[in-house]
PDB file of N, CA and C in Angstrom:
ATOM      1  N   UNK A   1      -9.225 -59.253  12.569  1.00  0.00           N
ATOM      2  CA  UNK A   1      -8.150 -58.283  12.360  1.00  0.00           C
ATOM      3  C   UNK A   1      -7.661 -57.795  13.719  1.00  0.00           C
ATOM      4  N   UNK A   2      -6.410 -57.463  13.760  1.00  0.00           N
ATOM      5  CA  UNK A   2      -5.805 -56.965  14.995  1.00  0.00           C
ATOM      6  C   UNK A   2      -4.976 -55.721  14.683  1.00  0.00           C
ATOM      7  N   UNK A   3      -4.829 -54.884  15.689  1.00  0.00           N
ATOM      8  CA  UNK A   3      -3.977 -53.696  15.573  1.00  0.00           C
ATOM      9  C   UNK A   3      -3.018 -53.665  16.753  1.00  0.00           C
ATOM     10  N   UNK A   4      -1.802 -53.225  16.466  1.00  0.00           N
ATOM     11  CA  UNK A   4      -0.784 -53.138  17.506  1.00  0.00           C
ATOM     12  C   UNK A   4      -0.547 -51.686  17.869  1.00  0.00           C
ATOM     13  N   UNK A   5      -0.518 -51.416  19.172  1.00  0.00           N
ATOM     14  CA  UNK A   5      -0.186 -50.083  19.676  1.00  0.00           C
ATOM     15  C   UNK A   5       1.327 -50.057  19.837  1.00  0.00           C
ATOM     16  N   UNK A   6       2.010 -49.380  18.928  1.00  0.00           N
ATOM     17  CA  UNK A   6       3.471 -49.456  18.878  1.00  0.00           C
ATOM     18  C   UNK A   6       4.191 -48.947  20.132  1.00  0.00           C
ATOM     19  N   UNK A   7       3.727 -47.887  20.823  1.00  0.00           N
ATOM     20  CA  UNK A   7       4.455 -47.459  22.027  1.00  0.00           C
ATOM     21  C   UNK A   7       4.444 -48.515  23.141  1.00  0.00           C
ATOM     22  N   UNK A   8       3.368 -49.278  23.253  1.00  0.00           N
ATOM     23  CA  UNK A   8       3.274 -50.270  24.333  1.00  0.00           C
ATOM     24  C   UNK A   8       3.546 -51.686  23.852  1.00  0.00           C
ATOM     25  N   UNK A   9       3.367 -51.944  22.552  1.00  0.00           N
ATOM     26  CA  UNK A   9       3.558 -53.284  22.016  1.00  0.00           C
ATOM     27  C   UNK A   9       2.368 -54.204  22.228  1.00  0.00           C
ATOM     28  N   UNK A  10       1.263 -53.662  22.721  1.00  0.00           N
ATOM     29  CA  UNK A  10       0.075 -54.477  22.985  1.00  0.00           C
ATOM     30  C   UNK A  10      -0.740 -54.616  21.702  1.00  0.00           C
ATOM     31  N   UNK A  11      -1.181 -55.846  21.412  1.00  0.00           N
ATOM     32  CA  UNK A  11      -1.989 -56.122  20.236  1.00  0.00           C
ATOM     33  C   UNK A  11      -3.447 -56.216  20.668  1.00  0.00           C
ATOM     34  N   UNK A  12      -4.296 -55.409  20.023  1.00  0.00           N
ATOM     35  CA  UNK A  12      -5.720 -55.339  20.353  1.00  0.00           C
ATOM     36  C   UNK A  12      -6.572 -55.912  19.228  1.00  0.00           C
ATOM     37  N   UNK A  13      -7.781 -56.320  19.570  1.00  0.00           N
ATOM     38  CA  UNK A  13      -8.770 -56.692  18.563  1.00  0.00           C
ATOM     39  C   UNK A  13      -9.312 -55.407  17.958  1.00  0.00           C
ATOM     40  N   UNK A  14      -9.488 -55.365  16.638  1.00  0.00           N
ATOM     41  CA  UNK A  14     -10.018 -54.174  15.994  1.00  0.00           C
ATOM     42  C   UNK A  14      -9.282 -53.888  14.710  1.00  0.00           C
ATOM     43  N   UNK A  15      -9.445 -52.666  14.205  1.00  0.00           N
ATOM     44  CA  UNK A  15      -8.759 -52.291  12.972  1.00  0.00           C
ATOM     45  C   UNK A  15      -8.326 -50.838  13.031  1.00  0.00           C
ATOM     46  N   UNK A  16      -7.314 -50.528  12.247  1.00  0.00           N
ATOM     47  CA  UNK A  16      -6.811 -49.164  12.178  1.00  0.00           C
ATOM     48  C   UNK A  16      -7.873 -48.273  11.541  1.00  0.00           C
ATOM     49  N   UNK A  17      -8.079 -47.089  12.086  1.00  0.00           N
ATOM     50  CA  UNK A  17      -9.086 -46.174  11.567  1.00  0.00           C
ATOM     51  C   UNK A  17     -10.457 -46.386  12.176  1.00  0.00           C
ATOM     52  N   UNK A  18     -10.510 -47.158  13.251  1.00  0.00           N
ATOM     53  CA  UNK A  18     -11.777 -47.413  13.939  1.00  0.00           C
ATOM     54  C   UNK A  18     -11.540 -47.431  15.429  1.00  0.00           C
ATOM     55  N   UNK A  19     -12.025 -48.485  16.076  1.00  0.00           N
ATOM     56  CA  UNK A  19     -11.780 -48.617  17.501  1.00  0.00           C
ATOM     57  C   UNK A  19     -11.450 -50.065  17.832  1.00  0.00           C
ATOM     58  N   UNK A  20     -10.799 -50.252  18.966  1.00  0.00           N
ATOM     59  CA  UNK A  20     -10.424 -51.593  19.397  1.00  0.00           C
ATOM     60  C   UNK A  20     -11.579 -52.227  20.158  1.00  0.00           C
ATOM     61  N   UNK A  21     -11.461 -53.510  20.412  1.00  0.00           N
ATOM     62  CA  UNK A  21     -12.502 -54.218  21.163  1.00  0.00           C
ATOM     63  C   UNK A  21     -12.707 -53.661  22.555  1.00  0.00           C
ATOM     64  N   UNK A  22     -11.641 -53.131  23.164  1.00  0.00           N
ATOM     65  CA  UNK A  22     -11.756 -52.588  24.525  1.00  0.00           C
ATOM     66  C   UNK A  22     -12.001 -51.089  24.542  1.00  0.00           C
ATOM     67  N   UNK A  23     -12.185 -50.481  23.357  1.00  0.00           N
ATOM     68  CA  UNK A  23     -12.647 -49.105  23.323  1.00  0.00           C
ATOM     69  C   UNK A  23     -11.669 -48.019  22.937  1.00  0.00           C
ATOM     70  N   UNK A  24     -10.409 -48.335  22.646  1.00  0.00           N
ATOM     71  CA  UNK A  24      -9.477 -47.295  22.201  1.00  0.00           C
ATOM     72  C   UNK A  24      -9.849 -46.832  20.800  1.00  0.00           C
ATOM     73  N   UNK A  25      -9.764 -45.531  20.550  1.00  0.00           N
ATOM     74  CA  UNK A  25     -10.017 -44.964  19.231  1.00  0.00           C
ATOM     75  C   UNK A  25      -8.699 -44.932  18.473  1.00  0.00           C
ATOM     76  N   UNK A  26      -8.580 -45.743  17.409  1.00  0.00           N
ATOM     77  CA  UNK A  26      -7.316 -45.813  16.669  1.00  0.00           C
ATOM     78  C   UNK A  26      -7.141 -44.650  15.707  1.00  0.00           C
ATOM     79  N   UNK A  27      -8.143 -43.765  15.612  1.00  0.00           N
ATOM     80  CA  UNK A  27      -7.997 -42.559  14.787  1.00  0.00           C
ATOM     81  C   UNK A  27      -7.178 -41.502  15.515  1.00  0.00           C
ATOM     82  N   UNK A  28      -7.205 -41.530  16.852  1.00  0.00           N
ATOM     83  CA  UNK A  28      -6.400 -40.608  17.649  1.00  0.00           C
ATOM     84  C   UNK A  28      -4.976 -41.151  17.696  1.00  0.00           C
ATOM     85  N   UNK A  29      -3.997 -40.321  17.457  1.00  0.00           N
ATOM     86  CA  UNK A  29      -2.592 -40.742  17.386  1.00  0.00           C
ATOM     87  C   UNK A  29      -2.446 -41.930  16.442  1.00  0.00           C
ATOM     88  N   UNK A  30      -2.984 -41.791  15.231  1.00  0.00           N
ATOM     89  CA  UNK A  30      -3.031 -42.908  14.289  1.00  0.00           C
ATOM     90  C   UNK A  30      -1.657 -43.464  13.941  1.00  0.00           C
ATOM     91  N   UNK A  31      -0.613 -42.667  14.112  1.00  0.00           N
ATOM     92  CA  UNK A  31       0.743 -43.147  13.864  1.00  0.00           C
ATOM     93  C   UNK A  31       1.212 -44.185  14.869  1.00  0.00           C
ATOM     94  N   UNK A  32       0.488 -44.305  15.985  1.00  0.00           N
ATOM     95  CA  UNK A  32       0.841 -45.271  17.023  1.00  0.00           C
ATOM     96  C   UNK A  32       0.208 -46.629  16.785  1.00  0.00           C
ATOM     97  N   UNK A  33      -0.608 -46.774  15.755  1.00  0.00           N
ATOM     98  CA  UNK A  33      -1.337 -48.011  15.499  1.00  0.00           C
ATOM     99  C   UNK A  33      -0.928 -48.612  14.156  1.00  0.00           C
ATOM    100  N   UNK A  34      -0.679 -49.915  14.126  1.00  0.00           N
ATOM    101  CA  UNK A  34      -0.369 -50.616  12.885  1.00  0.00           C
ATOM    102  C   UNK A  34      -1.196 -51.897  12.816  1.00  0.00           C
ATOM    103  N   UNK A  35      -1.700 -52.212  11.626  1.00  0.00           N
ATOM    104  CA  UNK A  35      -2.429 -53.460  11.427  1.00  0.00           C
ATOM    105  C   UNK A  35      -1.442 -54.618  11.529  1.00  0.00           C
ATOM    106  N   UNK A  36      -1.901 -55.720  12.105  1.00  0.00           N
ATOM    107  CA  UNK A  36      -1.034 -56.877  12.294  1.00  0.00           C
ATOM    108  C   UNK A  36      -1.846 -58.157  12.264  1.00  0.00           C
ATOM    109  N   UNK A  37      -1.180 -59.261  12.041  1.00  0.00           N
ATOM    110  CA  UNK A  37      -1.840 -60.562  12.120  1.00  0.00           C
ATOM    111  C   UNK A  37      -1.357 -61.314  13.357  1.00  0.00           C
ATOM    112  N   UNK A  38      -0.677 -60.595  14.262  1.00  0.00           N
ATOM    113  CA  UNK A  38      -0.167 -61.196  15.495  1.00  0.00           C
ATOM    114  C   UNK A  38      -1.316 -61.583  16.425  1.00  0.00           C
ATOM    115  N   UNK A  39      -1.013 -62.446  17.383  1.00  0.00           N
ATOM    116  CA  UNK A  39      -1.984 -62.869  18.389  1.00  0.00           C
ATOM    117  C   UNK A  39      -2.336 -61.685  19.287  1.00  0.00           C
ATOM    118  N   UNK A  40      -3.608 -61.553  19.637  1.00  0.00           N
ATOM    119  CA  UNK A  40      -4.070 -60.468  20.505  1.00  0.00           C
ATOM    120  C   UNK A  40      -3.501 -60.665  21.906  1.00  0.00           C
ATOM    121  N   UNK A  41      -2.864 -59.612  22.440  1.00  0.00           N
ATOM    122  CA  UNK A  41      -2.242 -59.703  23.764  1.00  0.00           C
ATOM    123  C   UNK A  41      -2.956 -58.847  24.810  1.00  0.00           C
ATOM    124  N   UNK A  42      -3.906 -58.026  24.408  1.00  0.00           N
ATOM    125  CA  UNK A  42      -4.663 -57.205  25.357  1.00  0.00           C
ATOM    126  C   UNK A  42      -5.571 -58.115  26.178  1.00  0.00           C
ATOM    127  N   UNK A  43      -5.567 -57.929  27.497  1.00  0.00           N
ATOM    128  CA  UNK A  43      -6.406 -58.786  28.332  1.00  0.00           C
ATOM    129  C   UNK A  43      -7.650 -58.064  28.862  1.00  0.00           C
ATOM    130  N   UNK A  44      -7.958 -56.916  28.272  1.00  0.00           N
ATOM    131  CA  UNK A  44      -9.160 -56.175  28.679  1.00  0.00           C
ATOM    132  C   UNK A  44     -10.401 -56.775  28.030  1.00  0.00           C
ATOM    133  N   UNK A  45     -11.526 -56.622  28.684  1.00  0.00           N
ATOM    134  CA  UNK A  45     -12.795 -57.143  28.179  1.00  0.00           C
ATOM    135  C   UNK A  45     -13.101 -56.521  26.816  1.00  0.00           C
ATOM    136  N   UNK A  46     -13.449 -57.329  25.848  1.00  0.00           N
ATOM    137  CA  UNK A  46     -13.711 -56.854  24.502  1.00  0.00           C
ATOM    138  C   UNK A  46     -12.612 -57.246  23.530  1.00  0.00           C
ATOM    139  N   UNK A  47     -11.384 -57.289  24.013  1.00  0.00           N
ATOM    140  CA  UNK A  47     -10.253 -57.726  23.181  1.00  0.00           C
ATOM    141  C   UNK A  47      -9.940 -59.198  23.434  1.00  0.00           C
ATOM    142  N   UNK A  48      -9.971 -59.592  24.705  1.00  0.00           N
ATOM    143  CA  UNK A  48      -9.514 -60.940  25.050  1.00  0.00           C
ATOM    144  C   UNK A  48     -10.501 -62.031  24.675  1.00  0.00           C
ATOM    145  N   UNK A  49     -11.773 -61.679  24.440  1.00  0.00           N
ATOM    146  CA  UNK A  49     -12.745 -62.719  24.102  1.00  0.00           C
ATOM    147  C   UNK A  49     -13.616 -62.342  22.943  1.00  0.00           C
TER     148      UNK A  49
END
């Protein structure tokens, strides 16, 4: 599963209502996160691999 951070357009590994692979908490500013099936574009450790 992947989530997109709408203000930046970056797609992270993880799910809405939890945390991303690189450590962002998707519960904070939850309106900025949407579930997606797009390719992960975050290059931080935890998301990219």
